[in-house]
mmCIF file of C-alpha atoms in Angstrom:
data_model
loop_
_atom_site.group_PDB
_atom_site.id
_atom_site.type_symbol
_atom_site.label_atom_id
_atom_site.label_comp_id
_atom_site.label_asym_id
_atom_site.label_seq_id
_atom_site.Cartn_x
_atom_site.Cartn_y
_atom_site.Cartn_z
ATOM 1 C CA MET R 28 -43.122 10.961 -14.080
ATOM 2 C CA LYS R 29 -42.992 8.722 -11.395
ATOM 3 C CA CYS R 30 -41.254 5.891 -12.892
ATOM 4 C CA PHE R 31 -38.455 8.622 -13.908
ATOM 5 C CA SER R 32 -37.810 9.422 -10.063
ATOM 6 C CA LYS R 33 -37.688 5.463 -9.864
ATOM 7 C CA LEU R 34 -35.418 5.256 -12.613
ATOM 8 C CA LEU R 35 -33.052 8.458 -11.251
ATOM 9 C CA LEU R 36 -33.732 6.966 -8.118
ATOM 10 C CA PHE R 37 -32.203 3.477 -8.901
ATOM 11 C CA VAL R 38 -29.365 5.072 -10.751
ATOM 12 C CA PHE R 39 -28.356 7.368 -7.851
ATOM 13 C CA LEU R 40 -28.127 3.834 -5.706
ATOM 14 C CA GLY R 41 -26.079 2.289 -8.702
ATOM 15 C CA SER R 42 -23.399 4.847 -8.284
ATOM 16 C CA LEU R 43 -22.789 5.441 -4.911
ATOM 17 C CA LEU R 44 -22.799 1.775 -4.463
ATOM 18 C CA TYR R 45 -20.229 1.895 -7.452
ATOM 19 C CA SER R 46 -18.047 3.766 -5.930
ATOM 20 C CA GLN R 47 -18.278 2.174 -2.798
ATOM 21 C CA GLU R 48 -14.012 1.449 -1.603
ATOM 22 C CA GLY R 49 -13.134 -1.359 0.352
ATOM 23 C CA TRP R 50 -10.264 -2.992 2.447
ATOM 24 C CA LEU R 51 -6.616 -2.337 1.717
ATOM 25 C CA VAL R 52 -4.365 -5.264 4.657
ATOM 26 C CA ILE R 53 -1.048 -3.037 4.210
ATOM 27 C CA ILE R 54 2.109 -5.428 5.390
ATOM 28 C CA GLY R 55 5.631 -3.596 6.367
ATOM 29 C CA GLY R 56 7.164 -6.955 5.120
ATOM 30 C CA GLY R 57 8.910 -9.560 6.870
ATOM 31 C CA LYS R 58 7.581 -13.240 8.075
ATOM 32 C CA ARG R 59 2.946 -12.441 7.722
ATOM 33 C CA PRO R 60 1.478 -13.394 11.057
ATOM 34 C CA ASP R 61 -1.788 -16.426 9.594
ATOM 35 C CA TYR R 62 -4.018 -14.221 11.760
ATOM 36 C CA VAL R 63 -3.113 -11.416 9.385
ATOM 37 C CA ILE R 64 -3.624 -14.088 6.249
ATOM 38 C CA LYS R 65 -7.018 -14.882 7.994
ATOM 39 C CA GLU R 66 -7.792 -10.897 8.056
ATOM 40 C CA ILE R 67 -7.563 -11.216 3.753
ATOM 41 C CA ILE R 68 -9.505 -14.111 3.890
ATOM 42 C CA THR R 69 -12.822 -12.723 5.955
ATOM 43 C CA LEU R 70 -12.048 -9.567 4.394
ATOM 44 C CA ALA R 71 -12.211 -10.846 0.913
ATOM 45 C CA GLY R 72 -16.081 -13.271 2.197
ATOM 46 C CA GLY R 73 -15.187 -16.214 3.187
ATOM 47 C CA ASN R 74 -12.670 -19.202 2.610
ATOM 48 C CA LYS R 75 -14.637 -20.292 -0.728
ATOM 49 C CA SER R 76 -13.715 -16.544 -2.369
ATOM 50 C CA GLN R 77 -11.042 -15.704 -5.177
ATOM 51 C CA ILE R 78 -7.775 -14.323 -3.976
ATOM 52 C CA LEU R 79 -5.713 -13.025 -7.393
ATOM 53 C CA ILE R 80 -1.598 -13.655 -5.956
ATOM 54 C CA VAL R 81 0.013 -10.704 -8.564
ATOM 55 C CA PRO R 82 3.924 -11.894 -8.013
ATOM 56 C CA ALA R 83 5.839 -8.943 -10.780
ATOM 57 C CA ALA R 84 7.177 -7.235 -8.142
ATOM 58 C CA SER R 85 9.113 -9.998 -7.384
ATOM 59 C CA GLU R 86 12.569 -11.887 -9.414
ATOM 60 C CA ASP R 87 11.842 -15.433 -8.703
ATOM 61 C CA GLN R 88 7.560 -14.763 -9.325
ATOM 62 C CA LEU R 89 6.892 -18.799 -9.287
ATOM 63 C CA ASP R 90 8.463 -19.068 -5.782
ATOM 64 C CA SER R 91 6.676 -16.051 -4.378
ATOM 65 C CA SER R 92 3.321 -17.454 -5.977
ATOM 66 C CA LEU R 93 3.669 -20.558 -4.606
ATOM 67 C CA TYR R 94 5.023 -19.617 -0.665
ATOM 68 C CA ALA R 95 2.577 -16.921 -0.674
ATOM 69 C CA ARG R 96 -0.389 -19.592 -2.340
ATOM 70 C CA HIS R 97 0.808 -22.502 0.369
ATOM 71 C CA GLN R 98 0.375 -20.249 3.398
ATOM 72 C CA PHE R 99 -3.705 -18.735 2.227
ATOM 73 C CA GLU R 100 -4.049 -22.152 1.875
ATOM 74 C CA SER R 101 -2.618 -23.606 5.033
ATOM 75 C CA CYS R 102 -5.376 -20.422 6.430
ATOM 76 C CA GLY R 103 -8.196 -21.709 4.430
ATOM 77 C CA ALA R 104 -8.435 -20.583 1.638
ATOM 78 C CA GLU R 105 -9.731 -22.703 -1.012
ATOM 79 C CA ASN R 106 -9.762 -20.560 -3.822
ATOM 80 C CA VAL R 107 -6.368 -19.285 -5.096
ATOM 81 C CA ARG R 108 -5.026 -18.737 -7.932
ATOM 82 C CA TYR R 109 -1.319 -16.509 -9.150
ATOM 83 C CA ILE R 110 -0.414 -14.921 -12.398
ATOM 84 C CA ILE R 111 3.516 -14.977 -13.764
ATOM 85 C CA LEU R 112 3.508 -11.752 -15.754
ATOM 86 C CA LYS R 113 4.729 -10.544 -18.878
ATOM 87 C CA LYS R 114 5.137 -7.259 -19.906
ATOM 88 C CA GLU R 115 3.971 -7.601 -22.998
ATOM 89 C CA GLU R 116 0.993 -10.005 -22.260
ATOM 90 C CA VAL R 117 -0.174 -8.169 -18.925
ATOM 91 C CA ASP R 118 -3.584 -7.181 -20.777
ATOM 92 C CA SER R 119 -4.352 -10.234 -22.153
ATOM 93 C CA SER R 120 -7.849 -11.866 -22.266
ATOM 94 C CA GLU R 121 -7.055 -14.808 -20.072
ATOM 95 C CA ASN R 122 -4.900 -12.633 -17.492
ATOM 96 C CA LEU R 123 -7.815 -10.158 -16.800
ATOM 97 C CA SER R 124 -10.647 -12.885 -16.984
ATOM 98 C CA ILE R 125 -8.622 -14.185 -13.998
ATOM 99 C CA VAL R 126 -8.463 -10.463 -12.210
ATOM 100 C CA LYS R 127 -11.681 -9.636 -12.934
ATOM 101 C CA ARG R 128 -13.144 -12.763 -11.170
ATOM 102 C CA SER R 129 -11.314 -12.177 -7.597
ATOM 103 C CA LYS R 130 -11.901 -10.488 -4.694
ATOM 104 C CA ALA R 131 -9.074 -9.986 -3.357
ATOM 105 C CA ILE R 132 -5.264 -9.204 -4.802
ATOM 106 C CA PHE R 133 -2.757 -9.850 -2.680
ATOM 107 C CA PHE R 134 1.064 -8.299 -3.818
ATOM 108 C CA THR R 135 3.915 -10.137 -3.000
ATOM 109 C CA GLY R 136 7.302 -8.200 -1.913
ATOM 110 C CA GLY R 137 10.257 -7.929 -4.370
ATOM 111 C CA ASP R 138 11.191 -4.773 -6.332
ATOM 112 C CA GLN R 139 8.787 -1.975 -6.029
ATOM 113 C CA ASN R 140 9.775 -0.058 -9.540
ATOM 114 C CA ARG R 141 9.512 -3.629 -11.168
ATOM 115 C CA LEU R 142 5.682 -3.676 -10.315
ATOM 116 C CA THR R 143 4.925 -1.134 -11.264
ATOM 117 C CA SER R 144 7.062 -0.642 -14.362
ATOM 118 C CA PHE R 145 4.677 -3.778 -15.769
ATOM 119 C CA LEU R 146 0.726 -2.397 -14.101
ATOM 120 C CA LEU R 147 1.064 1.481 -14.212
ATOM 121 C CA GLY R 148 -1.349 2.413 -17.201
ATOM 122 C CA THR R 149 -2.803 -1.522 -17.720
ATOM 123 C CA LYS R 150 -6.563 -2.491 -17.847
ATOM 124 C CA PHE R 151 -4.566 -5.222 -15.954
ATOM 125 C CA LEU R 152 -4.392 -2.650 -12.742
ATOM 126 C CA GLU R 153 -7.757 -0.399 -13.636
ATOM 127 C CA GLU R 154 -10.006 -3.788 -13.170
ATOM 128 C CA ILE R 155 -7.663 -3.919 -9.543
ATOM 129 C CA LYS R 156 -9.017 -0.683 -9.371
ATOM 130 C CA ARG R 157 -12.526 -1.567 -9.889
ATOM 131 C CA ILE R 158 -12.504 -4.549 -7.433
ATOM 132 C CA TYR R 159 -11.483 -2.474 -4.584
ATOM 133 C CA ARG R 160 -14.097 0.224 -6.218
ATOM 134 C CA GLU R 161 -17.224 -2.534 -5.584
ATOM 135 C CA GLY R 162 -15.815 -3.650 -1.634
ATOM 136 C CA GLY R 163 -12.856 -6.017 -2.661
ATOM 137 C CA VAL R 164 -9.756 -6.219 -0.681
ATOM 138 C CA ILE R 165 -6.740 -5.411 -1.913
ATOM 139 C CA SER R 166 -3.191 -6.421 -0.227
ATOM 140 C CA GLY R 167 0.776 -5.957 -0.698
ATOM 141 C CA THR R 168 3.152 -6.564 1.663
ATOM 142 C CA SER R 169 6.572 -5.081 1.549
ATOM 143 C CA ALA R 170 6.991 -3.676 -2.329
ATOM 144 C CA GLY R 171 3.105 -4.598 -2.278
ATOM 145 C CA ALA R 172 2.404 -2.112 0.737
ATOM 146 C CA ALA R 173 4.625 0.815 -1.184
ATOM 147 C CA VAL R 174 2.891 0.799 -4.366
ATOM 148 C CA MET R 175 -0.105 1.662 -2.276
ATOM 149 C CA SER R 176 0.000 5.140 -1.948
ATOM 150 C CA LYS R 177 0.369 7.622 -5.052
ATOM 151 C CA ILE R 178 3.321 9.012 -3.737
ATOM 152 C CA MET R 179 5.525 5.861 -3.835
ATOM 153 C CA ILE R 180 9.045 5.921 -2.410
ATOM 154 C CA THR R 181 11.589 4.389 -4.104
ATOM 155 C CA GLY R 182 14.089 3.162 -2.331
ATOM 156 C CA ASP R 183 16.756 5.642 -3.732
ATOM 157 C CA GLU R 184 18.044 8.832 -2.743
ATOM 158 C CA THR R 185 19.755 10.852 -4.808
ATOM 159 C CA LEU R 186 22.438 11.878 -2.378
ATOM 160 C CA VAL R 187 23.834 8.497 -1.171
ATOM 161 C CA LYS R 188 25.876 7.038 -4.643
ATOM 162 C CA GLU R 189 24.080 3.699 -5.158
ATOM 163 C CA GLU R 190 27.972 1.381 -5.241
ATOM 164 C CA LYS R 191 28.438 2.366 -1.653
ATOM 165 C CA LYS R 192 25.337 2.722 -0.466
ATOM 166 C CA ASP R 193 23.517 -0.510 2.458
ATOM 167 C CA GLU R 194 21.310 -0.491 4.501
ATOM 168 C CA GLU R 195 23.708 1.193 7.382
ATOM 169 C CA GLN R 196 24.712 3.803 4.888
ATOM 170 C CA GLY R 197 21.414 4.528 3.546
ATOM 171 C CA PHE R 198 18.838 7.860 4.198
ATOM 172 C CA ARG R 199 21.632 9.167 6.993
ATOM 173 C CA THR R 200 20.172 12.743 6.330
ATOM 174 C CA ILE R 201 17.300 15.341 6.532
ATOM 175 C CA LYS R 202 17.820 16.977 3.363
ATOM 176 C CA ARG R 203 15.441 18.358 0.585
ATOM 177 C CA ASN R 204 15.423 16.449 -2.561
ATOM 178 C CA ASN R 205 17.740 13.520 -1.497
ATOM 179 C CA ILE R 206 14.516 10.988 -1.745
ATOM 180 C CA LYS R 207 13.690 9.794 -5.134
ATOM 181 C CA THR R 208 9.534 8.833 -5.393
ATOM 182 C CA ALA R 209 7.576 7.604 -8.475
ATOM 183 C CA GLU R 210 4.132 7.030 -9.520
ATOM 184 C CA GLY R 211 2.524 4.371 -7.463
ATOM 185 C CA PHE R 212 -0.897 3.027 -7.417
ATOM 186 C CA GLY R 213 -2.670 5.489 -5.831
ATOM 187 C CA PHE R 214 -5.232 3.475 -3.658
ATOM 188 C CA LEU R 215 -4.491 6.664 -1.087
ATOM 189 C CA GLU R 216 -3.595 9.936 -2.486
ATOM 190 C CA ASN R 217 -3.320 11.844 0.648
ATOM 191 C CA VAL R 218 -1.147 9.099 2.376
ATOM 192 C CA ILE R 219 2.887 7.795 2.287
ATOM 193 C CA ILE R 220 4.049 4.324 2.941
ATOM 194 C CA ASP R 221 7.220 2.944 3.915
ATOM 195 C CA GLN R 222 7.468 -0.577 4.992
ATOM 196 C CA HIS R 223 10.456 -2.832 7.680
ATOM 197 C CA PHE R 224 10.176 0.909 9.639
ATOM 198 C CA ILE R 225 11.246 0.323 12.824
ATOM 199 C CA LYS R 226 13.342 -2.881 11.850
ATOM 200 C CA ARG R 227 15.389 -1.097 8.819
ATOM 201 C CA LYS R 228 16.287 3.385 10.603
ATOM 202 C CA ARG R 229 13.761 4.102 7.838
ATOM 203 C CA LEU R 230 12.725 7.478 9.438
ATOM 204 C CA ASN R 231 14.840 9.367 7.466
ATOM 205 C CA ARG R 232 13.670 10.208 4.426
ATOM 206 C CA LEU R 233 9.885 9.882 5.551
ATOM 207 C CA ILE R 234 10.498 12.503 7.994
ATOM 208 C CA SER R 235 12.330 14.275 5.272
ATOM 209 C CA LEU R 236 9.395 13.618 2.278
ATOM 210 C CA VAL R 237 6.901 14.294 4.753
ATOM 211 C CA LEU R 238 8.042 17.392 5.616
ATOM 212 C CA GLU R 239 8.757 18.113 1.458
ATOM 213 C CA ASN R 240 4.524 17.362 0.986
ATOM 214 C CA PRO R 241 3.817 18.687 4.168
ATOM 215 C CA ASN R 242 -0.386 18.567 3.326
ATOM 216 C CA ILE R 243 0.739 14.508 2.946
ATOM 217 C CA LEU R 244 0.745 11.810 6.225
ATOM 218 C CA GLY R 245 3.583 9.661 6.198
ATOM 219 C CA VAL R 246 2.702 6.036 6.965
ATOM 220 C CA GLY R 247 5.427 3.841 8.332
ATOM 221 C CA ILE R 248 4.893 0.378 9.173
ATOM 222 C CA ASP R 249 6.845 -1.996 10.726
ATOM 223 C CA GLU R 250 7.257 -5.594 9.356
ATOM 224 C CA GLU R 251 5.145 -8.609 11.056
ATOM 225 C CA THR R 252 2.738 -5.513 11.562
ATOM 226 C CA ALA R 253 -0.709 -3.939 9.142
ATOM 227 C CA ILE R 254 -2.553 -1.956 8.189
ATOM 228 C CA ILE R 255 -6.280 -2.532 7.863
ATOM 229 C CA VAL R 256 -7.376 0.375 5.958
ATOM 230 C CA GLU R 257 -11.567 0.992 5.668
ATOM 231 C CA LYS R 258 -12.537 2.904 3.263
ATOM 232 C CA GLY R 259 -9.174 4.795 2.533
ATOM 233 C CA LYS R 260 -10.803 7.308 5.723
ATOM 234 C CA ARG R 261 -9.182 5.165 9.054
ATOM 235 C CA PHE R 262 -7.119 2.175 9.937
ATOM 236 C CA GLN R 263 -6.283 -0.238 12.274
ATOM 237 C CA VAL R 264 -2.641 -1.570 12.835
ATOM 238 C CA LEU R 265 -2.487 -5.600 13.295
ATOM 239 C CA GLY R 266 0.475 -7.351 13.792
ATOM 240 C CA GLU R 267 3.689 -8.263 15.888
ATOM 241 C CA GLY R 268 5.055 -4.717 16.087
ATOM 242 C CA THR R 269 4.031 -1.054 14.936
ATOM 243 C CA VAL R 270 3.164 1.635 13.360
ATOM 244 C CA MET R 271 4.150 5.395 13.268
ATOM 245 C CA ILE R 272 2.499 7.978 11.244
ATOM 246 C CA PHE R 273 4.424 11.919 11.079
ATOM 247 C CA ASP R 274 2.316 15.074 10.073
ATOM 248 C CA ALA R 275 3.209 18.533 9.256
ATOM 249 C CA ARG R 276 -0.025 19.671 8.498
ATOM 250 C CA LYS R 277 0.259 22.414 11.340
ATOM 251 C CA ALA R 278 3.718 22.298 11.112
ATOM 252 C CA LYS R 279 5.355 25.887 11.745
ATOM 253 C CA GLU R 280 8.624 27.175 9.820
ATOM 254 C CA ILE R 281 9.635 24.386 7.455
ATOM 255 C CA SER R 282 12.704 25.791 5.945
ATOM 256 C CA ASP R 283 16.338 24.283 5.138
ATOM 257 C CA ASP R 284 19.302 25.517 4.874
ATOM 258 C CA LYS R 285 22.499 26.449 3.376
ATOM 259 C CA ASN R 286 23.626 22.511 2.511
ATOM 260 C CA GLY R 287 19.999 20.942 2.332
ATOM 261 C CA ASN R 288 19.023 19.869 5.840
ATOM 262 C CA ILE R 289 14.757 20.189 6.756
ATOM 263 C CA SER R 290 13.881 21.908 9.696
ATOM 264 C CA ALA R 291 10.467 22.520 11.288
ATOM 265 C CA LYS R 292 8.424 22.374 14.072
ATOM 266 C CA ASN R 293 5.441 21.497 15.950
ATOM 267 C CA LEU R 294 5.727 17.954 13.718
ATOM 268 C CA ARG R 295 3.380 15.873 15.462
ATOM 269 C CA MET R 296 4.054 11.644 15.430
ATOM 270 C CA HIS R 297 2.283 9.372 16.878
ATOM 271 C CA ILE R 298 3.327 5.112 17.343
ATOM 272 C CA LEU R 299 0.372 2.488 17.310
ATOM 273 C CA LYS R 300 0.723 -0.997 18.915
ATOM 274 C CA SER R 301 -1.666 -3.977 17.518
ATOM 275 C CA GLY R 302 -5.682 -2.840 18.304
ATOM 276 C CA ASP R 303 -4.598 1.170 17.871
ATOM 277 C CA SER R 304 -7.141 2.823 15.395
ATOM 278 C CA PHE R 305 -6.389 5.754 13.191
ATOM 279 C CA ASP R 306 -8.385 8.305 11.319
ATOM 280 C CA LEU R 307 -6.673 9.297 8.806
ATOM 281 C CA GLN R 308 -8.924 11.921 7.711
ATOM 282 C CA ARG R 309 -9.082 13.663 10.377
ATOM 283 C CA GLY R 310 -5.453 13.073 11.377
ATOM 284 C CA GLU R 311 -6.186 11.734 14.628
ATOM 285 C CA PRO R 312 -5.681 8.093 17.450
ATOM 286 C CA LEU R 313 -9.403 6.797 17.372
#
């Protein structure tokens, strides 16, 4: 009986260890400050830990990989690898062997739709999620940031035709059923991530999505800025810019008119600078 109790305790402790979540370092795009890269290396266990660059979001995977590897190595990392992915070979034994040995994953920028088309439903992604569950580091910039949430902003909208859309014309309204979303990787289930946020004036699209999904926080990360998320519960801002948070969980009278314009009362907003922290569970700055 005593041996059986010890066995149950061992299994229980083992399950706790397996379910432990690690770190997300989500970068809003633009230049990546060296001190953010050094933080990824530190969280991964130091300079000798294997860091794997996944450049599938980029049309030029090699160029993106070499650029990212150079920055990691210049910041002290000694064991940096990258994988040039082909859709039909994503789950090859060689690729899975490489990802299994990694302590940190870094998704480069590009097109988040391209990245999810490569990895959703693959064993490769399941191995990345295992790394996270077991305390590893998952990081990404720009498109690599957008994929972190379960609801992923695709970058497209319904009410503006693509041939007429540019950075100045897009996302001019706060309307229902305008912002196109897709399934992301789901490292954060109750948060929608947006990137290049302040610089590209993306408030309209994130506010629209938050009002359509009032139980989910909207987190907009500016360029050269990251949030460092600990076990999916809290994060700290690190970088040269700011992070904006929209919270409609206590908003009242969310409604829309005949033109689809959404209105709400008591929508909360926070603006955080480097060094500020936020509790994702309570929805409050720390």
